[in-house]
Coordinates of C-alpha atoms in Angstrom, one line a residue:
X1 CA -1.6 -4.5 -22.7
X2 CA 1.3 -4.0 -25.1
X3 CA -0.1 -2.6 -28.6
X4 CA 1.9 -3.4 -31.6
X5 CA 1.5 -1.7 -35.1
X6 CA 2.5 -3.5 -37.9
X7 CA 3.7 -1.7 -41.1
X8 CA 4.2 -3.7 -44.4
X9 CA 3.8 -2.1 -47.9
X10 CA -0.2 -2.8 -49.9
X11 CA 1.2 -6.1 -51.4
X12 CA 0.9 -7.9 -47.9
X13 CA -2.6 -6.6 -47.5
X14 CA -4.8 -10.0 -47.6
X15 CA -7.7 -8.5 -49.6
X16 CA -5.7 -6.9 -52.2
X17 CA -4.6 -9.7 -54.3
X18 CA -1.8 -8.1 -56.0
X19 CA 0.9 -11.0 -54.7
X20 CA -0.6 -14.2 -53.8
X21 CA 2.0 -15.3 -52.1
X22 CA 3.2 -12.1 -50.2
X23 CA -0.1 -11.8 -47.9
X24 CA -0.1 -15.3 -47.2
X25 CA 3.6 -15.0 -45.6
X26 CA 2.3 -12.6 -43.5
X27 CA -0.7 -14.2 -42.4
X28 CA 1.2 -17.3 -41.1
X29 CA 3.5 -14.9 -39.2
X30 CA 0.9 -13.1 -37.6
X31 CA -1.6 -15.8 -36.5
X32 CA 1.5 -18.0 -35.3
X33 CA 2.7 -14.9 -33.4
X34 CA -1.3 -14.8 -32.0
X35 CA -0.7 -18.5 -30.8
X36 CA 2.4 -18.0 -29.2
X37 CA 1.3 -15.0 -27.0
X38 CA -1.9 -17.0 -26.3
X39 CA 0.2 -20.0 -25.2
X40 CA 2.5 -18.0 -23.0
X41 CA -0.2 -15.9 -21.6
X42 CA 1.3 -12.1 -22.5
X43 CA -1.0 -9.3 -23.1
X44 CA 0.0 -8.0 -26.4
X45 CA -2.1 -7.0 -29.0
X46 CA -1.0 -6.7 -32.6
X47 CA -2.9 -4.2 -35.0
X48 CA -1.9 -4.1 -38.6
X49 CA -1.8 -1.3 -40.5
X50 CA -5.0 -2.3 -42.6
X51 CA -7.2 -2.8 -39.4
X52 CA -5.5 0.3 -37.5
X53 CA -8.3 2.4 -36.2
X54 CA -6.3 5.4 -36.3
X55 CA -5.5 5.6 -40.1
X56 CA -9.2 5.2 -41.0
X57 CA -9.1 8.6 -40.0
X58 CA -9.2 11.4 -42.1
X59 CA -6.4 13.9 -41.2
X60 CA -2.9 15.5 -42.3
X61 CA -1.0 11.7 -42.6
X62 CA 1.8 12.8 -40.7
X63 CA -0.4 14.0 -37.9
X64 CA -2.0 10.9 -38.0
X65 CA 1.3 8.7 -38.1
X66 CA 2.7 10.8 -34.9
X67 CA -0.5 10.1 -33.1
X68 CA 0.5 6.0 -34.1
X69 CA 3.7 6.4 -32.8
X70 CA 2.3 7.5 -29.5
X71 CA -0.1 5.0 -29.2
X72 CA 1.5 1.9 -30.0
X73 CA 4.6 0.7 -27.7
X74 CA 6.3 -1.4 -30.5
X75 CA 6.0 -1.4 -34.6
X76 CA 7.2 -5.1 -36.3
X77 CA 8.0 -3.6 -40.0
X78 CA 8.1 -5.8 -43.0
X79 CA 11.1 -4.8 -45.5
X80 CA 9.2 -6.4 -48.9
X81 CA 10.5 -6.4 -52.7
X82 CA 8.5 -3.1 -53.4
X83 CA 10.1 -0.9 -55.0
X84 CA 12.4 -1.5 -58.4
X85 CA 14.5 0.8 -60.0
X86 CA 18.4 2.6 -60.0
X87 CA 17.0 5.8 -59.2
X88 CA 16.9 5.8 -55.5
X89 CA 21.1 4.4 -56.1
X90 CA 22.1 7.7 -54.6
X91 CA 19.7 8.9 -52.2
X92 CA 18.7 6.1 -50.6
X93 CA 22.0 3.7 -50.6
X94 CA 24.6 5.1 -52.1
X95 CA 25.6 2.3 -53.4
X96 CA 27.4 2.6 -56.9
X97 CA 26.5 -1.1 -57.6
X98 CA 22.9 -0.5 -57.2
X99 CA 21.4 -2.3 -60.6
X100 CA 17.8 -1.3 -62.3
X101 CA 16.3 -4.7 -61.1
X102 CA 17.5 -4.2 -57.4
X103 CA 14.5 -4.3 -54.9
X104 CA 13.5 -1.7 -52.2
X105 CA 11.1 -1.7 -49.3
X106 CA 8.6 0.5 -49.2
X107 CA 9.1 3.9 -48.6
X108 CA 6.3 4.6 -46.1
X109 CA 7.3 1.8 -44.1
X110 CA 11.0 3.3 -43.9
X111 CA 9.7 6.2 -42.8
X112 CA 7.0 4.3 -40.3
X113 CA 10.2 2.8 -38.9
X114 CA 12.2 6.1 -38.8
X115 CA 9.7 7.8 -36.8
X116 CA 9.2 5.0 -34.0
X117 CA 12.8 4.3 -33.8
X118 CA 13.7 7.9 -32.9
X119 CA 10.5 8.2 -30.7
X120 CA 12.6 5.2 -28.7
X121 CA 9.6 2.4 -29.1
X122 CA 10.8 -1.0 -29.5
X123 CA 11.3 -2.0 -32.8
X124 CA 11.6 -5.5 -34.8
X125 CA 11.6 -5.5 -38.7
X126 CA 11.4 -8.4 -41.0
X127 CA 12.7 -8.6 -44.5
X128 CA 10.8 -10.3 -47.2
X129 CA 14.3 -10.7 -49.1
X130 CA 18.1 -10.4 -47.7
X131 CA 19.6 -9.0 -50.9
X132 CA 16.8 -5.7 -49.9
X133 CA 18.5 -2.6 -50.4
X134 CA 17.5 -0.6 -47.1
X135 CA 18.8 2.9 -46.2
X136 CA 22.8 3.3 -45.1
X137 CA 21.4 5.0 -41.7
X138 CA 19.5 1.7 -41.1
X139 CA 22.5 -0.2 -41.9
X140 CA 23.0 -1.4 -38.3
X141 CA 20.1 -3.3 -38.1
X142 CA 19.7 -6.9 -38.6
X143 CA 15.8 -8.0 -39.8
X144 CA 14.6 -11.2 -39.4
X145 CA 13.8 -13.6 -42.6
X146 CA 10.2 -13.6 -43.3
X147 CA 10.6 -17.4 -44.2
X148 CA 11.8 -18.2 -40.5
X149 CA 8.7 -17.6 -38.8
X150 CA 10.1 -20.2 -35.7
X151 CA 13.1 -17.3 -35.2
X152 CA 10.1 -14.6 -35.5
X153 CA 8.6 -16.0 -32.8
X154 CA 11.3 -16.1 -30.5
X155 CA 13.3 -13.1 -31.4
X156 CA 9.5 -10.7 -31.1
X157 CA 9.0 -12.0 -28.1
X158 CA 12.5 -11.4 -26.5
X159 CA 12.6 -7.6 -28.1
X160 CA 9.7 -6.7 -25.7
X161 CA 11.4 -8.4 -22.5
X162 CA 13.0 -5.5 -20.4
X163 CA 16.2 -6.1 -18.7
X164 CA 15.9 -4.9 -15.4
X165 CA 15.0 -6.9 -12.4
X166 CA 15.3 -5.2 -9.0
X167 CA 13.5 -7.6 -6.7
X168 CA 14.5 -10.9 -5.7
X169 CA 12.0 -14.1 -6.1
X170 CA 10.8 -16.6 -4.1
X171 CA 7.8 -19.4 -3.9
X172 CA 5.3 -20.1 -1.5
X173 CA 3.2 -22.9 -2.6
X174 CA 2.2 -21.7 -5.8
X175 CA 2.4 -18.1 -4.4
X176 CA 5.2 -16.2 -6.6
X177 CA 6.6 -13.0 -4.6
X178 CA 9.0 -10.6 -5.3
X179 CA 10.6 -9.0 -2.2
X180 CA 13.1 -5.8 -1.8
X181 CA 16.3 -7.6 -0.7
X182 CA 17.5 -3.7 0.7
X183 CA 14.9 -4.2 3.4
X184 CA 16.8 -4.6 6.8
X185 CA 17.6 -7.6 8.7
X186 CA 15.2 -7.2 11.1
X187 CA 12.8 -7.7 8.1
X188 CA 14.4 -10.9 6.8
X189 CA 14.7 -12.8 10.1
X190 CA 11.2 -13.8 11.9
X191 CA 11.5 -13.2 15.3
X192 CA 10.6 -15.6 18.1
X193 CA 7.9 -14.3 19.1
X194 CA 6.0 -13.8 16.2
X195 CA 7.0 -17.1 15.5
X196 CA 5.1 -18.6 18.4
X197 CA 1.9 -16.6 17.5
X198 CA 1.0 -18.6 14.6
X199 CA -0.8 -21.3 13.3
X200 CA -0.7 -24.2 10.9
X201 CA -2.3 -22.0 8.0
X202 CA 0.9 -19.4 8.8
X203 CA 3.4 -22.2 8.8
X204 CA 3.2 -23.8 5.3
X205 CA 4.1 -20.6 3.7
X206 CA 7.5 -21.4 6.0
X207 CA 7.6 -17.7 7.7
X208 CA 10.3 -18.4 9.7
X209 CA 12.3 -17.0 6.8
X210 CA 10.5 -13.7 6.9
X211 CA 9.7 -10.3 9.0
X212 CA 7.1 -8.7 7.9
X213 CA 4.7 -5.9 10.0
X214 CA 4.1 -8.6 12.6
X215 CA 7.5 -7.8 14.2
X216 CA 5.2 -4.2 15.5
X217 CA 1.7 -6.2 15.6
X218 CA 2.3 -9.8 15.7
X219 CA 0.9 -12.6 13.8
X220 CA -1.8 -12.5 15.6
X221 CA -3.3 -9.2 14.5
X222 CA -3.4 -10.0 10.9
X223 CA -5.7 -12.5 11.9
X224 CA -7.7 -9.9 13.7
X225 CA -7.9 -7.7 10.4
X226 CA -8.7 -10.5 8.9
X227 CA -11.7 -11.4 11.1
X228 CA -12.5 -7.5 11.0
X229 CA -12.4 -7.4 6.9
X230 CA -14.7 -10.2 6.4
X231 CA -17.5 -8.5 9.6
X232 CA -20.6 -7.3 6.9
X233 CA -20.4 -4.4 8.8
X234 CA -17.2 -3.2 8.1
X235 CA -17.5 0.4 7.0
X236 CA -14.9 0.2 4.2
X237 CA -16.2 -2.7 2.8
X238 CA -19.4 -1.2 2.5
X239 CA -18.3 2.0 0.9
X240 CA -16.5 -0.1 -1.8
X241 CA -20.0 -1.9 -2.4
X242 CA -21.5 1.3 -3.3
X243 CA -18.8 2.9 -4.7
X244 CA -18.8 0.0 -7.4
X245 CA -22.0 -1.5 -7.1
X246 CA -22.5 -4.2 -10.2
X247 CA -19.7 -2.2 -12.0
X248 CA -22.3 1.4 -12.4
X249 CA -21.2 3.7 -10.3
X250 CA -24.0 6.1 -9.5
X251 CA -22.5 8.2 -6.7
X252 CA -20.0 10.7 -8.7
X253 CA -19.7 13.8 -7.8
X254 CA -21.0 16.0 -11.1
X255 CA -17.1 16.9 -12.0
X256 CA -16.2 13.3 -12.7
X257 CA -15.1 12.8 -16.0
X258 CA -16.3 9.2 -16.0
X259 CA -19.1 7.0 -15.6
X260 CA -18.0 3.6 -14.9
X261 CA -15.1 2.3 -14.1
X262 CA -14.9 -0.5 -16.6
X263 CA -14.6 2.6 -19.3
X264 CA -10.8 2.8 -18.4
X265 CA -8.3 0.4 -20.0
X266 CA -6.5 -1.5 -17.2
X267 CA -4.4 -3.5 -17.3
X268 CA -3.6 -3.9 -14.0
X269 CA -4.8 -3.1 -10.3
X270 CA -1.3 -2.7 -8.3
X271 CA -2.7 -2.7 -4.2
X272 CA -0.8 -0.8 -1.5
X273 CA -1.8 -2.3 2.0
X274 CA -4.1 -5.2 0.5
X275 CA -5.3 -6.8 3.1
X276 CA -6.5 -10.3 2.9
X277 CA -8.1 -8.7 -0.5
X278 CA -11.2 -8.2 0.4
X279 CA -12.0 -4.6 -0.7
X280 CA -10.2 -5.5 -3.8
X281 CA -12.2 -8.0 -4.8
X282 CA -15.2 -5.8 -5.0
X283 CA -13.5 -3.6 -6.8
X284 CA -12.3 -6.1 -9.2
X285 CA -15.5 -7.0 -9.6
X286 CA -15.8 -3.6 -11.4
X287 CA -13.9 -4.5 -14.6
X288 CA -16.2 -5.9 -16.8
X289 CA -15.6 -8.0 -19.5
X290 CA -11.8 -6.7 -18.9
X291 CA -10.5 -8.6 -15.8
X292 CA -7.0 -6.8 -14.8
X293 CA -4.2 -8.6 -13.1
X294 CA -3.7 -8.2 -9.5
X295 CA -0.6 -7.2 -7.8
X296 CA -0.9 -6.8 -4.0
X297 CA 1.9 -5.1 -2.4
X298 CA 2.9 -5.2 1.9
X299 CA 5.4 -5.7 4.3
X300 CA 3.4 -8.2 5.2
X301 CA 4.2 -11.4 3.8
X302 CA 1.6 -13.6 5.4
X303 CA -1.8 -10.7 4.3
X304 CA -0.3 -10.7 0.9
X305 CA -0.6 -13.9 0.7
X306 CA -4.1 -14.5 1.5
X307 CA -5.1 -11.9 -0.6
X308 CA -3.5 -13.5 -3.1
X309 CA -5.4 -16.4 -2.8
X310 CA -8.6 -14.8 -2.2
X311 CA -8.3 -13.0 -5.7
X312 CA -10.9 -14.0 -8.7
X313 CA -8.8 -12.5 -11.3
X314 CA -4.9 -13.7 -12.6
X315 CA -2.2 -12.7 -9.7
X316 CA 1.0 -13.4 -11.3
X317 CA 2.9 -12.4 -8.7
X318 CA 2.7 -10.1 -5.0
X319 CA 6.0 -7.9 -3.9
X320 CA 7.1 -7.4 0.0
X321 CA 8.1 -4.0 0.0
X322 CA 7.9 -1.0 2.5
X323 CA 6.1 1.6 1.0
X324 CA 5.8 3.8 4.0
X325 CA 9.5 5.0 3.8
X326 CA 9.9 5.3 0.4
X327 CA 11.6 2.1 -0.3
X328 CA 10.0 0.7 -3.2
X329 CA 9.1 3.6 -5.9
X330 CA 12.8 3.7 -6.8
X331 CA 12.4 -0.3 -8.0
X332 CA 8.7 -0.1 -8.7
X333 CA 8.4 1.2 -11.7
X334 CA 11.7 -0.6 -13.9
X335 CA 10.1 -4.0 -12.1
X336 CA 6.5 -3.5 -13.7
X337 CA 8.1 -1.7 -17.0
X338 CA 10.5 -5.4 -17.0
X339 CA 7.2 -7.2 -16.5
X340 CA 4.9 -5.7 -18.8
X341 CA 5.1 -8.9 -21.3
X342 CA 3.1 -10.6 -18.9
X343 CA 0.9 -8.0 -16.7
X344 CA 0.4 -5.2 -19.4
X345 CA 1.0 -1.7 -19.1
X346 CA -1.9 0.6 -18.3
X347 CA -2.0 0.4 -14.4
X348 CA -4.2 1.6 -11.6
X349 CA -2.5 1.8 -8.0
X350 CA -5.0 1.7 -5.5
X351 CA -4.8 2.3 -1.8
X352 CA -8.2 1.4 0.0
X353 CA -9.3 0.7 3.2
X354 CA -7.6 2.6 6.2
X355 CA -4.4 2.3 4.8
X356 CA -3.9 5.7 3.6
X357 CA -5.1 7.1 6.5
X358 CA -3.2 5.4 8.5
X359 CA 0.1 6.5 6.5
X360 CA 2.7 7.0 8.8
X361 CA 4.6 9.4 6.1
X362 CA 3.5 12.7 5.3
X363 CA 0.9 13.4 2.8
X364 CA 3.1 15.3 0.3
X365 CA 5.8 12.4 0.7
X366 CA 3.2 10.2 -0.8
X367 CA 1.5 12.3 -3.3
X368 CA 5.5 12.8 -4.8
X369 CA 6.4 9.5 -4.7
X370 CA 3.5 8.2 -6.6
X371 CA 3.8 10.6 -8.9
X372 CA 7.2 9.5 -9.8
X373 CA 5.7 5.7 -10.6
X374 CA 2.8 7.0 -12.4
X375 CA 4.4 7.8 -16.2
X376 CA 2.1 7.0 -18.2
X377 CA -1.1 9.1 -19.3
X378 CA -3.6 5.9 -18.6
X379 CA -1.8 5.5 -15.4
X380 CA -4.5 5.6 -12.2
X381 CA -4.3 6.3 -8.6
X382 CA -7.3 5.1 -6.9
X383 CA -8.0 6.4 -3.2
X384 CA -10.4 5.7 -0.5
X385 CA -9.9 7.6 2.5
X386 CA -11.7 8.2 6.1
X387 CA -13.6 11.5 6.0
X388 CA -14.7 13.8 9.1
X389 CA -18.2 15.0 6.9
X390 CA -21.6 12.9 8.3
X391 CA -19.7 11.9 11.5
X392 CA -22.3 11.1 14.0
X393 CA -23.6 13.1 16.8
X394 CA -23.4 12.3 20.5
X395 CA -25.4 9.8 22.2
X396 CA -28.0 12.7 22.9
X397 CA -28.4 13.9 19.6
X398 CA -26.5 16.9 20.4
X399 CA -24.3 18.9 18.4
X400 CA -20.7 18.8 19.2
X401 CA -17.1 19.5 17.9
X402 CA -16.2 17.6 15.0
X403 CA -13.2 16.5 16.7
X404 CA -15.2 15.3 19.8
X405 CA -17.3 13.2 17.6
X406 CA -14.3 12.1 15.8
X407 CA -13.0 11.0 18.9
X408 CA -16.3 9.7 19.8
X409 CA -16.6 7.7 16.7
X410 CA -13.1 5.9 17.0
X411 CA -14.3 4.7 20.7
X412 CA -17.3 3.3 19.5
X413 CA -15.6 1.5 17.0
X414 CA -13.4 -0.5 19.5
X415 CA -16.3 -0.9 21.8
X416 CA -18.6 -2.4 18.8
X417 CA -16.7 -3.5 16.0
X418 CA -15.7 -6.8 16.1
X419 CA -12.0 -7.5 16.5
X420 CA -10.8 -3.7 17.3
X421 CA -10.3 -4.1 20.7
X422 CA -8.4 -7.0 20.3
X423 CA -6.5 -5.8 18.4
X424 CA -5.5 -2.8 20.6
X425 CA -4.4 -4.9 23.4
X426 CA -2.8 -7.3 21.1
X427 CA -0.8 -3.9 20.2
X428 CA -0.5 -2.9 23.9
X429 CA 1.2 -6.5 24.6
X430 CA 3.8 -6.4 22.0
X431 CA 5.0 -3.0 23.1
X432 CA 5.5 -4.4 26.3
X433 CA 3.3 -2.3 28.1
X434 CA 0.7 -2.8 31.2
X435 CA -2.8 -4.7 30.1
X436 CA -5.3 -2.0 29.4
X437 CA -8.4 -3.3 31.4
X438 CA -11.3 -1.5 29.2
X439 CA -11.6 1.2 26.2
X440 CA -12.5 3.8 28.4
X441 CA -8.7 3.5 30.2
X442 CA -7.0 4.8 27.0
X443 CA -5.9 8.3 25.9
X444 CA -8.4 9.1 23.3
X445 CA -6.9 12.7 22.0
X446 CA -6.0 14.6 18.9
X447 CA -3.6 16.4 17.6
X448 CA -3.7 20.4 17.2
X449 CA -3.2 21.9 13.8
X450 CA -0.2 23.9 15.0
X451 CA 1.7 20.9 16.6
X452 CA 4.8 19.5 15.1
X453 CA 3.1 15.9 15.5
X454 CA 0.3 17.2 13.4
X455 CA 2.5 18.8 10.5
X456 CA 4.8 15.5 10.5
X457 CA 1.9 13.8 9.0
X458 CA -0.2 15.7 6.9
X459 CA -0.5 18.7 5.0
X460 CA -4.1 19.2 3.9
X461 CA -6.1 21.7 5.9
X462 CA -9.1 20.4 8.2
X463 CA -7.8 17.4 8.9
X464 CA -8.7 15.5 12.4
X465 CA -5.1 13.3 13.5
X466 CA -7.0 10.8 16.3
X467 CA -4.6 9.0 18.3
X468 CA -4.9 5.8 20.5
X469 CA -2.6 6.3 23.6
X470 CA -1.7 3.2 26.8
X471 CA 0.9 4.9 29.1
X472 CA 2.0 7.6 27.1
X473 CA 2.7 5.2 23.8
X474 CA 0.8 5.8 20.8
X475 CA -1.1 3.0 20.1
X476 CA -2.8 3.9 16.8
X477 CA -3.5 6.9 14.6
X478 CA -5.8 7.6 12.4
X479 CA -6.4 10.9 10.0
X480 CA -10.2 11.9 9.3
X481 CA -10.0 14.5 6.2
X482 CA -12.5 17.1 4.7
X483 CA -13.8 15.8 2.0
X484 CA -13.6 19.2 -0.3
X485 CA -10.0 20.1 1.4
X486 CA -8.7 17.0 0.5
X487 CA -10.4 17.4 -3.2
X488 CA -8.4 20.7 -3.7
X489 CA -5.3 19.3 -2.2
X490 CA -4.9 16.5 -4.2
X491 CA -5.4 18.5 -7.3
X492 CA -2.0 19.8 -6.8
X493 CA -0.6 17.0 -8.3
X494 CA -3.4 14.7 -10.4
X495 CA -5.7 15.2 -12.1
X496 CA -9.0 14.8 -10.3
X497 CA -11.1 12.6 -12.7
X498 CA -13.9 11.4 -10.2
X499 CA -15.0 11.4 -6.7
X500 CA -17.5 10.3 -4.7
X501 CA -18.7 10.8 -1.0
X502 CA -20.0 8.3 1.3
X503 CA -20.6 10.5 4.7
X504 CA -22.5 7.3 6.0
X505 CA -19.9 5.4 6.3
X506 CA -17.4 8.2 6.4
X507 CA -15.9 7.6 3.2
X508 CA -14.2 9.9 0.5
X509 CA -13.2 8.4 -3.0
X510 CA -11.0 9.8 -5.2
X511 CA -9.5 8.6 -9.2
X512 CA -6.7 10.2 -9.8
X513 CA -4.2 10.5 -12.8
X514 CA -1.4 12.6 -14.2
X515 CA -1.8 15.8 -15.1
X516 CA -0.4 16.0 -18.7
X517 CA 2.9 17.3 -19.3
X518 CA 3.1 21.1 -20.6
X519 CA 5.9 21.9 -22.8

């Protein structure tokens, strides 16, 4: 949401009655300015001074004005006929032909305007009057007749725009998608293969002009994820249930600075690795009364897609980027900043499901990277990650190594869980490699702490790297973390403001934000 503050002098106050014809003015700009962001579907809100919840305060004014300057993202200002008299001819003008009768705006306003000009918020100021005498170091600026309230329309609405678009656009259906035209060739041009793998429902979104992660998995695969997503019993799916069951959260750990999700203002839910959406929607589902845009993100142009259709909420748009080797958090954040007109600005980035354990980058690659994107103080970083705590024991009941079990718990999974088997082979075949003829023919191993393989990937302590090997070719990996070592870890560089555990199911949740700058 983009807040506006509006500053005009006491006459324009509608209850005050002191000028008829001065509040009415500004009521016709304001409500017409409501209907046009209505129309055009923008998140903006505009608070006037007289309804600004900050002012009612009681406080030193310039404290209080500072704290308005932070909090708003633009200030309209009117310039009014408020001020007669000669005497301000030499400090505010100087301007010898100043005259006793000439008009000036209010002083607090100019001031108002002063301090969110140099703060660098948008501005856009109004004048009640063009023969207004304003200050000489405001002299550069061209206000807007109040009378015009067509132009105020128009030119408000274009001050917010930004100016920088680093993605190129393209339609599929009614789809809009944004996709990274520095991504290689071999992401541009769908191969043969993949080609031949799929089906009607793949072909009306014309894929033959895309690569996405297919080109490793094939087509076929994200119709196996699909398949595995929608299985009731699929663990991350039932961790998300709980984790945000009918928007209370009951499960936080007793740091959490939070309750409820719904208590944060967002704006927007930005989704690394979506899926087909499924997981998000339960956490949509969350948001209550607000209901945030969605903004799926993926190499994978076919599963952001469906998830974009699968989505309750507004999805104004998905973006095809690679965010596994850092290609995308250079554009990301002037894209969203050139966007937030339509999506708003308070943003939570979430990565759920396996994807973050699956990461092919190393930990502290990610963790810098997102902090880069992740400016703004009501900026969140939502994570839901596979953890080694409640891991099962063997079929005897017997204690063993946690990375036994761990290994034990991945082979169960692709004996039991629908579609992970499949999938393997799928894998298997596309690398060109012999069939495997059963789970129990692969390489089930892990990686030890003091291995380059191991250090490549992550750097939190106590951490379990499976991998999946057919013929000496890694198949799969996934990373199983300690739910308190990964709790410190991630500390380093957010602000930990809730957590919860889910051993059950294996699960570790974790709300981050920025840690707030210290001058």
């Amino acid at each position: 949401m983009i807040k506006v503050f509006l500053a005009s002098s006491s006459r324009f106050r509608p209850e005050n009655g002191i000028d008829n014809v001065a509040p009415n003015k500004l009521n016709d700009i304001i409500q017409s300015l409501k209907l046009h962001i209505d129309a055009k579907r923008l998140k903006v809100k505009i608070d006037p001074w007289w309804e600004c919840p900050i002012l009612k305060k009681t406080d030193f004014i310039l404290k209080i004005l500072n704290e308005i300057v932070n909090h708003y993202d633009c200030g309209i200002f009117i310039l009014g006929k408020d001020v007669i008299g000669q005497k301000y001819q030499n400090s505010i003008t100087k301007d010898n032909d100043t005259r006793e009768d000439d008009m000036f705006p209010n002083h607090n306003v100019i001031a108002e305007l002063a301090m969110f000009y140099y703060a660098q918020k948008k501005i856009y100021i109004i004048s009640e009057d063009s023969e207004i005498k304003i200050p000489s170091d405001f002299s550069g600026l061209n206000p807007v007749s109040i009378s015009d309230i067509e132009g105020i329309k128009k030119g408000f609405i274009e001050s917010l725009k930004g100016k920088r678009n680093d993605y190129s656009k393209l339609f599929y259906g009614k789809c809009c998608v944004y996709y990274n035209p520095e991504l290689s060739d071999k992401f541009i041009k769908f191969n043969a293969y993949n080609h031949q793998q799929t089906g009607p429902k793949v072909h009306q979104y014309d894929m033959s002009k895309w690569e996405s992660k297919a080109l490793f998995v094939g087509s076929k695969s994200a119709f196996l994820w699909q398949n595995i997503e929608e299985d009731p019993d699929y663990p991350e799916k039932i961790a998300m249930t709980n984790f945000t069951s009918k928007g209370q959260n009951r499960n936080w750990d007793q740091d959490s600075k939070i309750n409820d999700l719904n208590e944060l203002e967002i704006d927007n839910i930005i989704s690394f690795g979506p899926g087909i959406g499924t997981i998000d929607n339960i956490l949509l589902a969350s948001f209550i009364p607000n209901k945030p845009c969605y903004i799926p993100i993926d190499l994978n142009v076919f599963l952001a897609i469906e998830s974009m259709k699968s989505i309750k909420n507004h999805v104004p748009f998905a973006i095809i980027d690679d965010f596994e080797i850092s290609l995308c958090y250079d554009k990301l954040p002037p894209f969203l900043e050139s966007n937030k007109l339509c999506i708003g600005s308070n943003n939570m980035f979430s990565m759920l499901g396996v994807t973050f354990s699956n990461l092919s980058m190393n930990c502290d690659t990610f963790f810098y990277n997102m902090k880069s994107i992740m400016k703004d103080e009501k900026d969140y970083l939502l994570l839901d990650v596979i953890i080694k705590n409640g891991l099962p024991r063997n079929s005897k009941g017997k204690r063993t190594t946690i990375a036994n079990r761990v290994k034990n718990d991945v082979l169960k999974k692709i004996k039991e869980q629908k579609g992970y088997w499949e999938l393997i082979q799928n894998s298997i075949k596309k690398k060109g490699l012999d069939p495997c003829e059963k789970p129990e023919d692969l390489d089930i191993g892990y990686f030890e702490s003091s291995s380059n393989e191991y250090k490549t990937r992550t750097n939190i302590s106590d951490t379990i790297i499976v991998y999946v090997k057919h013929q000496n070719n890694i198949i799969t990996i996934a990373k199983y973390y300690d739910y308190e070592s990964f709790k410190k870890y991630v500390q380093q560089y957010f602000e930990l403001v809730a957590s919860a555990k889910y051993a059950e199911q294996s699960r570790g949740v974790f709300l981050l934000k920025p840690k707030p700058n210290i001058y």
